[in-house]
Tab-separated table of C-alpha atoms in Angstrom:
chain	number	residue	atom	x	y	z
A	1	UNK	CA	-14.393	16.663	4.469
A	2	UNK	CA	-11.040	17.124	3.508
A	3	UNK	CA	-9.957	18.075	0.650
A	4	UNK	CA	-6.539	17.753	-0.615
A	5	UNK	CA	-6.849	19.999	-3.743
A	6	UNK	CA	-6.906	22.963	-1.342
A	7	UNK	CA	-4.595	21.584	1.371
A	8	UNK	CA	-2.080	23.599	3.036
A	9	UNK	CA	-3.965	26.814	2.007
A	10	UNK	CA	-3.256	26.444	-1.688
A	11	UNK	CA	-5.641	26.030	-4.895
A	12	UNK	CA	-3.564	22.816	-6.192
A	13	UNK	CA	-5.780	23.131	-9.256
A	14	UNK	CA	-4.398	26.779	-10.190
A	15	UNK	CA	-2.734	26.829	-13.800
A	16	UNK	CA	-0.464	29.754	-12.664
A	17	UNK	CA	1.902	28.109	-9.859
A	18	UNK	CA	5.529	27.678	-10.850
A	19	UNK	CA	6.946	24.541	-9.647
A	20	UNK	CA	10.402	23.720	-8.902
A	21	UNK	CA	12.399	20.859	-7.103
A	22	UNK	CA	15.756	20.839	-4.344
A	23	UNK	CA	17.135	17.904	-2.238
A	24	UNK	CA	18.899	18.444	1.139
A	25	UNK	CA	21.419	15.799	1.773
A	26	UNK	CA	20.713	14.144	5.479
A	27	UNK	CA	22.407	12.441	8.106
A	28	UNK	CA	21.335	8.477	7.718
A	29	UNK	CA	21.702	8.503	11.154
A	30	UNK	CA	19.838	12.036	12.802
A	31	UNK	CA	17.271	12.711	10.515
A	32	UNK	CA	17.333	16.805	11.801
A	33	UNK	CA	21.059	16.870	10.716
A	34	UNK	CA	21.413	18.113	7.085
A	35	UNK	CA	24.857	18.915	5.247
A	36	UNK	CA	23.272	21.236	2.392
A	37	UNK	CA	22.000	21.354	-0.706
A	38	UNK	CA	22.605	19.031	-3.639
A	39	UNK	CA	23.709	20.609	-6.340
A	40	UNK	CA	23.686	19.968	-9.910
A	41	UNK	CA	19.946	18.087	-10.140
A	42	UNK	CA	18.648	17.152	-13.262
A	43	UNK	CA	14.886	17.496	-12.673
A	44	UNK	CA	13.917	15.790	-16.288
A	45	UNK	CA	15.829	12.305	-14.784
A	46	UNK	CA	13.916	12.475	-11.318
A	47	UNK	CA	10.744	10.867	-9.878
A	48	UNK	CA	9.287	9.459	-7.088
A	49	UNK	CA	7.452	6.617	-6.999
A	50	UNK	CA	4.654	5.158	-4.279
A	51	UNK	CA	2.603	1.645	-4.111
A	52	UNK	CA	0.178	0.952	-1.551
A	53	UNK	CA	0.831	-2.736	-1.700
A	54	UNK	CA	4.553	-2.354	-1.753
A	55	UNK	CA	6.031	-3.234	1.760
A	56	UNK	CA	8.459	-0.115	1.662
A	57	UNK	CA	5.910	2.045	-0.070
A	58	UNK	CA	7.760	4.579	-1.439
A	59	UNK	CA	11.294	4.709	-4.315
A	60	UNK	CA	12.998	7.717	-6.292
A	61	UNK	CA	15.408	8.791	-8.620
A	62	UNK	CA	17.459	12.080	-8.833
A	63	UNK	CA	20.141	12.858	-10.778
A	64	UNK	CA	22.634	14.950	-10.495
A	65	UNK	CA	26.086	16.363	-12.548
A	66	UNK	CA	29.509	16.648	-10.702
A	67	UNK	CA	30.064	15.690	-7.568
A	68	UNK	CA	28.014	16.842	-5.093
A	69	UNK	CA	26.471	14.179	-3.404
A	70	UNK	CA	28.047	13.512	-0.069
A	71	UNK	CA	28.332	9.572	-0.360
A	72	UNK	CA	25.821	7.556	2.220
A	73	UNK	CA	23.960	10.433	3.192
A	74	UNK	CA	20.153	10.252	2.453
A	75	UNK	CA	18.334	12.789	0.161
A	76	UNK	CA	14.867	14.496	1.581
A	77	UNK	CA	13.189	16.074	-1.847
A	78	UNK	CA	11.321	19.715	-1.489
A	79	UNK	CA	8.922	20.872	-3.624
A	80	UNK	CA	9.050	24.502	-4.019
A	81	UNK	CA	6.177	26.415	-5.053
A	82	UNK	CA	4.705	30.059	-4.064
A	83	UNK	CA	7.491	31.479	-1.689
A	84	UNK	CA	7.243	27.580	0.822
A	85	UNK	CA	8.761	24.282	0.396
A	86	UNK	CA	6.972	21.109	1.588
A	87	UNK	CA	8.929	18.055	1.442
A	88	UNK	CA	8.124	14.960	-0.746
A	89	UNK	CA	10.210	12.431	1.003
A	90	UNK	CA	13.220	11.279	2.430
A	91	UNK	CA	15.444	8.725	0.704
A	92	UNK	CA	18.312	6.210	0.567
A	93	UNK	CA	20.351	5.834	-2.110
A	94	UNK	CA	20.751	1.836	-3.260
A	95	UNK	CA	22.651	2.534	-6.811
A	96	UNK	CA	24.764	4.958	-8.277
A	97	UNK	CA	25.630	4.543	-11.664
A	98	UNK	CA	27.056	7.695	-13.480
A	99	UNK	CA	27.910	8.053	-17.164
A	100	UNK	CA	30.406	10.799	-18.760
A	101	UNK	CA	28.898	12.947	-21.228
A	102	UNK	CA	30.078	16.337	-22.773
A	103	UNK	CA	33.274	16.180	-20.546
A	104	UNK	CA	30.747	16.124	-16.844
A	105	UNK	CA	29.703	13.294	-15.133
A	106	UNK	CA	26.106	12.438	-14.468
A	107	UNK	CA	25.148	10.509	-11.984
A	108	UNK	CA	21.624	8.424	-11.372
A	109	UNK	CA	20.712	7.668	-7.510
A	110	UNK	CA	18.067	4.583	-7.267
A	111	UNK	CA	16.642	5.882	-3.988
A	112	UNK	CA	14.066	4.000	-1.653
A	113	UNK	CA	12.310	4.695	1.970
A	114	UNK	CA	12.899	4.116	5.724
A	115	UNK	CA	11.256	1.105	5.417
A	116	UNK	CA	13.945	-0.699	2.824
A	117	UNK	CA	16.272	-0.288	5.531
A	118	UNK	CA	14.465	-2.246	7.727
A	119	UNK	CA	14.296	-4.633	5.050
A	120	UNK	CA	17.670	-5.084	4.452
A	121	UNK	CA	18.849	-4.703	8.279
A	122	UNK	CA	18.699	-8.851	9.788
A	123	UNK	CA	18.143	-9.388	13.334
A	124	UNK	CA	21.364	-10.598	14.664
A	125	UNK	CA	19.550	-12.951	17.492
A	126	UNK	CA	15.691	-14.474	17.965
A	127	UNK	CA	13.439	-11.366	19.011
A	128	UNK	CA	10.906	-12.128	21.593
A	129	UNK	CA	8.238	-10.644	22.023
A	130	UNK	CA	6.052	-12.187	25.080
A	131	UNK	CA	2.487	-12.265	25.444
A	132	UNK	CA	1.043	-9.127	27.144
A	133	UNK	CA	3.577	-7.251	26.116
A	134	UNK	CA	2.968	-3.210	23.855
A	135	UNK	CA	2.347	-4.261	20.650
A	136	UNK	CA	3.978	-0.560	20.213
A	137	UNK	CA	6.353	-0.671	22.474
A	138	UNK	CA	7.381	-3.984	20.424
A	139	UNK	CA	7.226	-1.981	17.099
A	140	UNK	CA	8.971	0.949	18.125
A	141	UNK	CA	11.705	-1.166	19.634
A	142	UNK	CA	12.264	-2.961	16.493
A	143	UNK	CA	12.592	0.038	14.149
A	144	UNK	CA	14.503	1.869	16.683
A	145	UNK	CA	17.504	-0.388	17.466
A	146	UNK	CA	18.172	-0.550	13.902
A	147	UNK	CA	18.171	3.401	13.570
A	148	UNK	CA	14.682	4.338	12.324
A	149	UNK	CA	12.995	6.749	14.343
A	150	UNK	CA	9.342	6.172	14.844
A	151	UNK	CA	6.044	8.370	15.096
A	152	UNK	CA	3.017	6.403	16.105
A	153	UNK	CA	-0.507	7.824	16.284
A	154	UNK	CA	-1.995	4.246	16.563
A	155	UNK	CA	-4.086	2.819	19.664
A	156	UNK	CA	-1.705	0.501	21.393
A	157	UNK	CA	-3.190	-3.161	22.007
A	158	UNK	CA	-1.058	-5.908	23.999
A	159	UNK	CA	0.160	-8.973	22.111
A	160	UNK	CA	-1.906	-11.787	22.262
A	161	UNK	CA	0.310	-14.236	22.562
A	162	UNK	CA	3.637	-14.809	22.612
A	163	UNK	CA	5.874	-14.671	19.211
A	164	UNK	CA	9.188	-15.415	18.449
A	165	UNK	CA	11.236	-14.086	15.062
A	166	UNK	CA	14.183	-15.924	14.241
A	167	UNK	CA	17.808	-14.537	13.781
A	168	UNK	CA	18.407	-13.500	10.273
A	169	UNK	CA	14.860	-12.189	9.507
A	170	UNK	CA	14.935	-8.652	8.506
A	171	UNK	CA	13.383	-6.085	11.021
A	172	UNK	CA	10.702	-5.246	8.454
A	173	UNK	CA	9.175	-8.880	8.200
A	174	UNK	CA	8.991	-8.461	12.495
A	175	UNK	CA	7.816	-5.293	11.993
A	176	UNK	CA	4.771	-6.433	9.809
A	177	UNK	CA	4.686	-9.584	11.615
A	178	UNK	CA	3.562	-7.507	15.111
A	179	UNK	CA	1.342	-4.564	13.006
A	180	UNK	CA	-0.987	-6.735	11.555
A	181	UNK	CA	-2.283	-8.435	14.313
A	182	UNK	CA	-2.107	-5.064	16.062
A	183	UNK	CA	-4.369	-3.597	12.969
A	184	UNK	CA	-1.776	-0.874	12.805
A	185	UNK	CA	-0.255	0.132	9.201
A	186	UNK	CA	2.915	0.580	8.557
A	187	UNK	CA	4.104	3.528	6.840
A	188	UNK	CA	7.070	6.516	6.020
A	189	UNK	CA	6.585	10.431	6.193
A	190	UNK	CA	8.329	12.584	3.988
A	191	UNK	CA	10.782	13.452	6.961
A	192	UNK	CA	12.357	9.991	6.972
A	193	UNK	CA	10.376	8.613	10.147
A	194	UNK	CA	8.483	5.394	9.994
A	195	UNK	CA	4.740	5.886	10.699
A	196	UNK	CA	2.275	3.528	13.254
A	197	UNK	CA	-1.030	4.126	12.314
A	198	UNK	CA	-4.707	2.559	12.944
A	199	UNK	CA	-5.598	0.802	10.107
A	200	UNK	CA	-8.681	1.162	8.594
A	201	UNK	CA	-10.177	-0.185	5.099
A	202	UNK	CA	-10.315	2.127	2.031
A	203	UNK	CA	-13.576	1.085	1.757
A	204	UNK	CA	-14.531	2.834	5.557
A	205	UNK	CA	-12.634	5.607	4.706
A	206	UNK	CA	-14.527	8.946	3.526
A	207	UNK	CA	-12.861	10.487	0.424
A	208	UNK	CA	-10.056	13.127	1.055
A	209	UNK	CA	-10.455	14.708	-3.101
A	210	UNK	CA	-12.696	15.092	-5.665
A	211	UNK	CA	-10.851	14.636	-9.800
A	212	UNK	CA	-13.772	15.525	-12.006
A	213	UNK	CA	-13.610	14.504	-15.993
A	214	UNK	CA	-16.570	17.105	-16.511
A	215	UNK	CA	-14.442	20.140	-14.295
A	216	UNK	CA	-13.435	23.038	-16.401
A	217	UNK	CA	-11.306	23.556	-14.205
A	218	UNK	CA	-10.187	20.169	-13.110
A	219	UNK	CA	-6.661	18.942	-13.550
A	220	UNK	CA	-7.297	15.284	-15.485
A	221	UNK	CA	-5.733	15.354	-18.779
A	222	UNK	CA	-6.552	13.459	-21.746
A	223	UNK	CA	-5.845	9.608	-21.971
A	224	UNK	CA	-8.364	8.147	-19.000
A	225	UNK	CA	-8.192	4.740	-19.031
A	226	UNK	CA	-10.158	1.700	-16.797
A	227	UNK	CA	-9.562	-1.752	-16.682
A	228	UNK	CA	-12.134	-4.408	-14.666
A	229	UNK	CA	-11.510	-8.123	-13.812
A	230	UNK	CA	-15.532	-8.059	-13.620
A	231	UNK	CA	-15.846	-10.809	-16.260
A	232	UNK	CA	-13.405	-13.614	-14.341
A	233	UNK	CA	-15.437	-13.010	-11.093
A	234	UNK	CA	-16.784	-16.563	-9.630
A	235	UNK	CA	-19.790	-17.497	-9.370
A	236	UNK	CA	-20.001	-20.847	-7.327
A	237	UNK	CA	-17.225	-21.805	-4.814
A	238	UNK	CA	-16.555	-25.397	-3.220
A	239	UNK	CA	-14.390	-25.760	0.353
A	240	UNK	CA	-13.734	-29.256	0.969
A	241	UNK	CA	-13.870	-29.413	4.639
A	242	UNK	CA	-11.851	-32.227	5.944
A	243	UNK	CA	-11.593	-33.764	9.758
A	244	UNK	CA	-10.771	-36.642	11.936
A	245	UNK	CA	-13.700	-38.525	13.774
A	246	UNK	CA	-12.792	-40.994	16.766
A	247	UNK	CA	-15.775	-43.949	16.175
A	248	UNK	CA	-15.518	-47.589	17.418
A	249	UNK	CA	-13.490	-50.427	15.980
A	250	UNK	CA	-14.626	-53.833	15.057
A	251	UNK	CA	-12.735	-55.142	17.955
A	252	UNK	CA	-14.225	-52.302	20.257
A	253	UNK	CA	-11.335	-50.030	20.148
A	254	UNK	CA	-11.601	-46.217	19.196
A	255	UNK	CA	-9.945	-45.626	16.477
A	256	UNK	CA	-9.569	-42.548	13.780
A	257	UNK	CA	-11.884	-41.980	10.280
A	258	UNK	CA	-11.008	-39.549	7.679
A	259	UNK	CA	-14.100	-37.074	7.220
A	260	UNK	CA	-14.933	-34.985	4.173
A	261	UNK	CA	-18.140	-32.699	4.291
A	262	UNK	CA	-18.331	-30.485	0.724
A	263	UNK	CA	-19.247	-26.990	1.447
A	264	UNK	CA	-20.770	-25.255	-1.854
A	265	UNK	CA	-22.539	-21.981	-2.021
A	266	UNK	CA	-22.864	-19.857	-5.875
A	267	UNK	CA	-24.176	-16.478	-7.090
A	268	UNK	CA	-28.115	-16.992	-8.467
A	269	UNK	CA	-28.672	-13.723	-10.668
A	270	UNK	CA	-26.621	-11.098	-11.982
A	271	UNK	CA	-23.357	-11.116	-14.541
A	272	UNK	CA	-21.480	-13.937	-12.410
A	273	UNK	CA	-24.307	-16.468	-12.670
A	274	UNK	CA	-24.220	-19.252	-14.552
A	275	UNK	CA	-27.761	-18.564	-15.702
A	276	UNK	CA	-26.024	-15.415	-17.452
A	277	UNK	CA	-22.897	-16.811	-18.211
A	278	UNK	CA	-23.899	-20.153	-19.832
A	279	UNK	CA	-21.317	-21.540	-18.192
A	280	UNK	CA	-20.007	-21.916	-14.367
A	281	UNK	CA	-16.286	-19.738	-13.178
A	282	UNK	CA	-15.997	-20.876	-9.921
A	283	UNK	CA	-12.857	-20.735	-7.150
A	284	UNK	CA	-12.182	-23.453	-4.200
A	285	UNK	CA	-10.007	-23.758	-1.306
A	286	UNK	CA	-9.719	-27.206	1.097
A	287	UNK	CA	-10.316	-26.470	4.581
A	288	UNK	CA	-7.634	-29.846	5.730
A	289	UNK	CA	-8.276	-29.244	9.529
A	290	UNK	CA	-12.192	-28.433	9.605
A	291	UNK	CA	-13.135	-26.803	12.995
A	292	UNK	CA	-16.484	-27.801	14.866
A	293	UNK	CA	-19.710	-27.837	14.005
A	294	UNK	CA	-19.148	-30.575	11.605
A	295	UNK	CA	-22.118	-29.750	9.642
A	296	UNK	CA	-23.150	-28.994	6.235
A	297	UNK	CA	-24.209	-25.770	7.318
A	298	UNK	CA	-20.750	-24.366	8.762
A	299	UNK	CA	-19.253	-26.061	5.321
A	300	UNK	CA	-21.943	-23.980	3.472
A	301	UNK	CA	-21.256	-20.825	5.192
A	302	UNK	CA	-17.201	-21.552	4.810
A	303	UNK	CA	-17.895	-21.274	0.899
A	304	UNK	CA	-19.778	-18.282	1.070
A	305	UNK	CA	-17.156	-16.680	2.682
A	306	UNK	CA	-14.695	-17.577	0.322
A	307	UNK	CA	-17.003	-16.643	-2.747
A	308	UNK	CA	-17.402	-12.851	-0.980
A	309	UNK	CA	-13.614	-12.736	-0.860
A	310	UNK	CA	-13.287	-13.507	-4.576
A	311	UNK	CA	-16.142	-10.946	-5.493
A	312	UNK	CA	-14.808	-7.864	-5.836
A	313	UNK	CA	-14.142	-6.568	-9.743
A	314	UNK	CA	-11.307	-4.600	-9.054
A	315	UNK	CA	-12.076	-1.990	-11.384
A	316	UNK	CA	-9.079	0.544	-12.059
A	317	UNK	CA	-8.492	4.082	-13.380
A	318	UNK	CA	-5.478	5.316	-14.978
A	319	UNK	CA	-5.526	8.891	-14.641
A	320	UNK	CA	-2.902	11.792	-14.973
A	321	UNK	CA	-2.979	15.108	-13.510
A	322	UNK	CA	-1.075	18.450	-12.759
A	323	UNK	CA	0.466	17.776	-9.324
A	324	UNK	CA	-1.278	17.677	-5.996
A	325	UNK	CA	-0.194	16.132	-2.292
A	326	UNK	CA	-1.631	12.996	-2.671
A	327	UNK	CA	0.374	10.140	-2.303
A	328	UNK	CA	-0.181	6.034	-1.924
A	329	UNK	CA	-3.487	5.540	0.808
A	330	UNK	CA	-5.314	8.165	-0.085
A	331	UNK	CA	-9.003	7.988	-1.135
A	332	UNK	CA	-10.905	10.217	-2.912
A	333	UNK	CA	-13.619	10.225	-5.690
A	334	UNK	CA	-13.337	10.327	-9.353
A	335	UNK	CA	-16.495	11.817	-11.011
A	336	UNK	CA	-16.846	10.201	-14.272
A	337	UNK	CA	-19.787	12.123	-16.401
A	338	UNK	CA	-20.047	9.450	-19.523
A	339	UNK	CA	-18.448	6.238	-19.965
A	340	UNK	CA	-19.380	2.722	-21.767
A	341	UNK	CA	-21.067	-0.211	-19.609
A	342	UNK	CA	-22.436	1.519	-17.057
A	343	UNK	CA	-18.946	3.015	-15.688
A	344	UNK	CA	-20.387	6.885	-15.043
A	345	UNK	CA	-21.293	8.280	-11.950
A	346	UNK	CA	-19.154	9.501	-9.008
A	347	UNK	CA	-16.745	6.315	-8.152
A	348	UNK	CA	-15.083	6.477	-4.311
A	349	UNK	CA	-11.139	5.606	-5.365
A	350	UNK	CA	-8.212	4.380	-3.335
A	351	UNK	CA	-5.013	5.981	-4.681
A	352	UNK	CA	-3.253	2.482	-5.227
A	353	UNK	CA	0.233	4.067	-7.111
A	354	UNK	CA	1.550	7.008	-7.282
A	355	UNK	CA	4.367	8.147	-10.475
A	356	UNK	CA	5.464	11.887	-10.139
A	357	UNK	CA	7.902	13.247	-12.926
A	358	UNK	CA	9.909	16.409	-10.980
A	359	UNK	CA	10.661	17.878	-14.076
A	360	UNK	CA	7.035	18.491	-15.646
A	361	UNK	CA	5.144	18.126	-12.117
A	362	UNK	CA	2.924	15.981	-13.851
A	363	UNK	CA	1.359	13.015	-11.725
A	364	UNK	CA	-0.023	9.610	-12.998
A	365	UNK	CA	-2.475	7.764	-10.566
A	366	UNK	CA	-3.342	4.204	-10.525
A	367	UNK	CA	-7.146	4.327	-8.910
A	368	UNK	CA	-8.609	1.300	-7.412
A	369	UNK	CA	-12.589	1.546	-6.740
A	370	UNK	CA	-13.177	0.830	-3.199
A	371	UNK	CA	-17.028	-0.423	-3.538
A	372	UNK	CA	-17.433	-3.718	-2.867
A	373	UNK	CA	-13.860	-4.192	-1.786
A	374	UNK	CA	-14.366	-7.230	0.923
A	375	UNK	CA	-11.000	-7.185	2.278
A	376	UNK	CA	-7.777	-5.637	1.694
A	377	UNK	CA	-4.217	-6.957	2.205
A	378	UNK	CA	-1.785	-4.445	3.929
C-alpha cells in the first residue's frame, strides 16, 4: 500500500523539517515558460484550497508587497523543505485588490485552477461530437483549443452516441458532459495541466494513509470533530411509477389510459426503522415515464433502489494536521481509539476538502467515511 506520510522518500510526520513557501510566475500560455520568482510573499495571507465536489477543484491566495507580480501571468506555488521543492499547484489570478499600509502596497491575488479557465472560456460555435468518435480524443480537443494542455492516463472508450453542445456553453460543462459517460474524472496537477483519469469510487479505492488519534507520533492535533446525518436517514421510500396503456374504446377504437403502479419498499430493523424510530422518515421520487415490466415487482425494486441511494450517513471528520501531500481524492484511514456511539475503530476516509495555511504549514481536512457510500457524484 501506499503510503503518503512517507512519500517522496520523506518522514512527513518528522517534527524537525523546516518549511518554507516560493511562487514562480508562468506563462498562461506555455506552462514550461517561467519569468522568475515572485517576490515580496506574505506567507501568513496565503493558502490553498481543494474540494472534491468542486468542478475546478482547486483555489489560492498569495500575497505579496510591491510590485512584483508580472500582470496575467499564472503563479505555480513550491513548497520547500529539506534541500527539494515540490510544487503545490499552478494558478490564475481572478482578483487583485491591494491596500497601502506603512507607505508599501500589499496586494491579495484570488487564484483558481486550469479548470476555471475552462469554465469561463464559451464555445464560440455548437461542438459535435459524433457517435463512435474518442471519447479522449473529444476531451483533449476541447481543453486544448482553448489553451489547456492535457495529460490523460484514462482507458479511452468511443462515444456512444452522438452529442451536440451548444454555442455559448463553457468548455468545462463539455468537458464534464463527455467524462462522465466516459467514467473518466476530471482533474488539475500541480504543473497547470488538466488530468483524464479512470474513475473509480472512494469506496473501491484502498487507502493511500493512515492519521492515528492514539500515534505518539502522529500529526492530528487537538480539536477532532465528527458530524453524521445518521438520524435523517429514510427508512421507507415510495416511486410512483406512471405509464400509458393502449386498451380498447367503447366504440372499438384503441385509445390511451393513464397508469399508476406504487412502488414501496422500507428498512425492517435497525436505527432507520420505524419499529425503532416510532415514527416513519421516508424519501420518494415519481418515475413519470415507467419502463417495461409494468409490474409491481419492477415498481418494488425501483424503490429499493432509491432507498439504497438515500442510505448512506455521511459521517464526517474534521481533522487538522502538520502538513503532508495529500490533497482532494485521496483516501486513507483514520484510526479512532475511543469515541461516543460506537464511532471507534479504524474508519476508511475520502479526503473530501483540503485548507492549507503556507505560513504555519498547518493542514485542516474535511474526511468523509467511504463505508456504505452507494454512489458518488463527480
Amino acid at each position: 500500500m501506499a503510503d503518503l506520510l512517507f512519500s517522496g522518500g520523506v518522514d512527513w510526520r518528522s517534527q524537525e523539517r523546516l518549511d518554507s513557501l516560493h511562487a514562480d510566475m508562468v506563462s498562461p500560455s506555455a506552462l514550461s515558460q517561467t519569468y522568475g520568482r515572485l517576490g515580496g510573499i506574505v506567507p501568513s495571507s496565503c493558502s490553498v484550497d481543494t474540494a472534491y465536489y468542486s468542478d475546478t477543484r482547486e483555489s489560492a491566495k498569495v500575497a505579496y508587497r510591491g510590485d512584483g507580480w508580472r500582470r496575467g501571468t499564472l503563479l505555480r506555488l513550491w513548497h520547500d523543505h529539506g534541500g527539494r521543492s515540490d510544487a503545490i499547484g499552478t494558478y490564475v489570478a481572478t482578483d487583485d485588490p491591494s491596500k497601502l499600509s506603512g507607505g508599501a502596497w500589499t496586494t491579495t491575488l484570488t487564484m483558481h485552477s486550469a479548470l476555471h479557465m475552462l469554465s469561463t472560456d464559451l464555445l464560440r460555435s455548437p461542438l459535435t461530437v459524433e457517435q463512435g468518435a474518442s471519447a479522449v480524443e473529444a476531451m483533449r480537443h476541447v481543453c486544448e483549443a482553448a489553451g489547456r494542455p492535457v495529460r490523460a492516463t484514462c482507458h479511452d472508450s468511443r462515444v456512444g452516441s452522438t452529442v451536440v453542445f451548444e454555442a455559448g456553453k463553457s468548455r468545462l460543462s463539455a468537458l464534464f458532459g463527455l467524462a462522465t459517460p466516459a467514467g473518466v474524472r476530471v482533474d488539475v496537477d500541480a504543473m497547470g495541466y488538466v488530468t483524464l483519469e479512470d474513475y473509480v469510487s472512494p469506496a473501491w479505492r484502498s487507502p493511500a494513509f493512515e492519521l492515528s488519534l492514539a500515534d505518539p507520533r502522529g500529526i492530528v492535533h487537538d480539536g477532532v470533530s465528527r458530524s453524521s446525518s445518521w438520524l435523517l436517514l429514510p427508512g421507507e421510500a415510495v416511486v410512483v411509477c406512471k405509464y400509458t396503456e393502449k386498451v380498447p374504446g367503447a366504440d372499438g377504437r384503441e385509445e390511451s389510459v393513464e397508469r399508476e403502479i406504487d412502488g414501496l419498499a422500507s428498512v425492517t430493523a435497525g436505527a432507520a426503522s420505524r419499529a425503532a424510530r416510532g415514527y416513519g422518515i421516508g424519501v420518494t421520487s415519481t418515475e413519470s415515464q415507467f419502463e417495461e415490466p409494468h409490474t409491481q415487482e419492477h415498481a418494488d425494486q425501483l424503490a429499493r433502489d432509491l432507498l439504497a441511494r438515500n442510505s448512506w450517513a455521511g459521517t464526517e471528520w474534521k481533522v487538522t494536521t502538520q502538513y503532508f501531500p495529500v490533497r482532494e481524492g485521496d483516501v486513507g484511514s483514520l484510526v479512532v481509539p475511543d469515541a461516543p456511539l460506537g464511532y471507534q475503530g479504524t474508519r476508511r476516509v475520502l479526503v473530501k476538502s483540503t485548507s492549507l495555511d503556507l505560513a504555519t504549514w498547518q493542514l485542516d481536512l474535511t474526511l468523509r467515511e467511504t463505508d456504505g457510500m452507494v454512489c458518488d457524484s463527480e
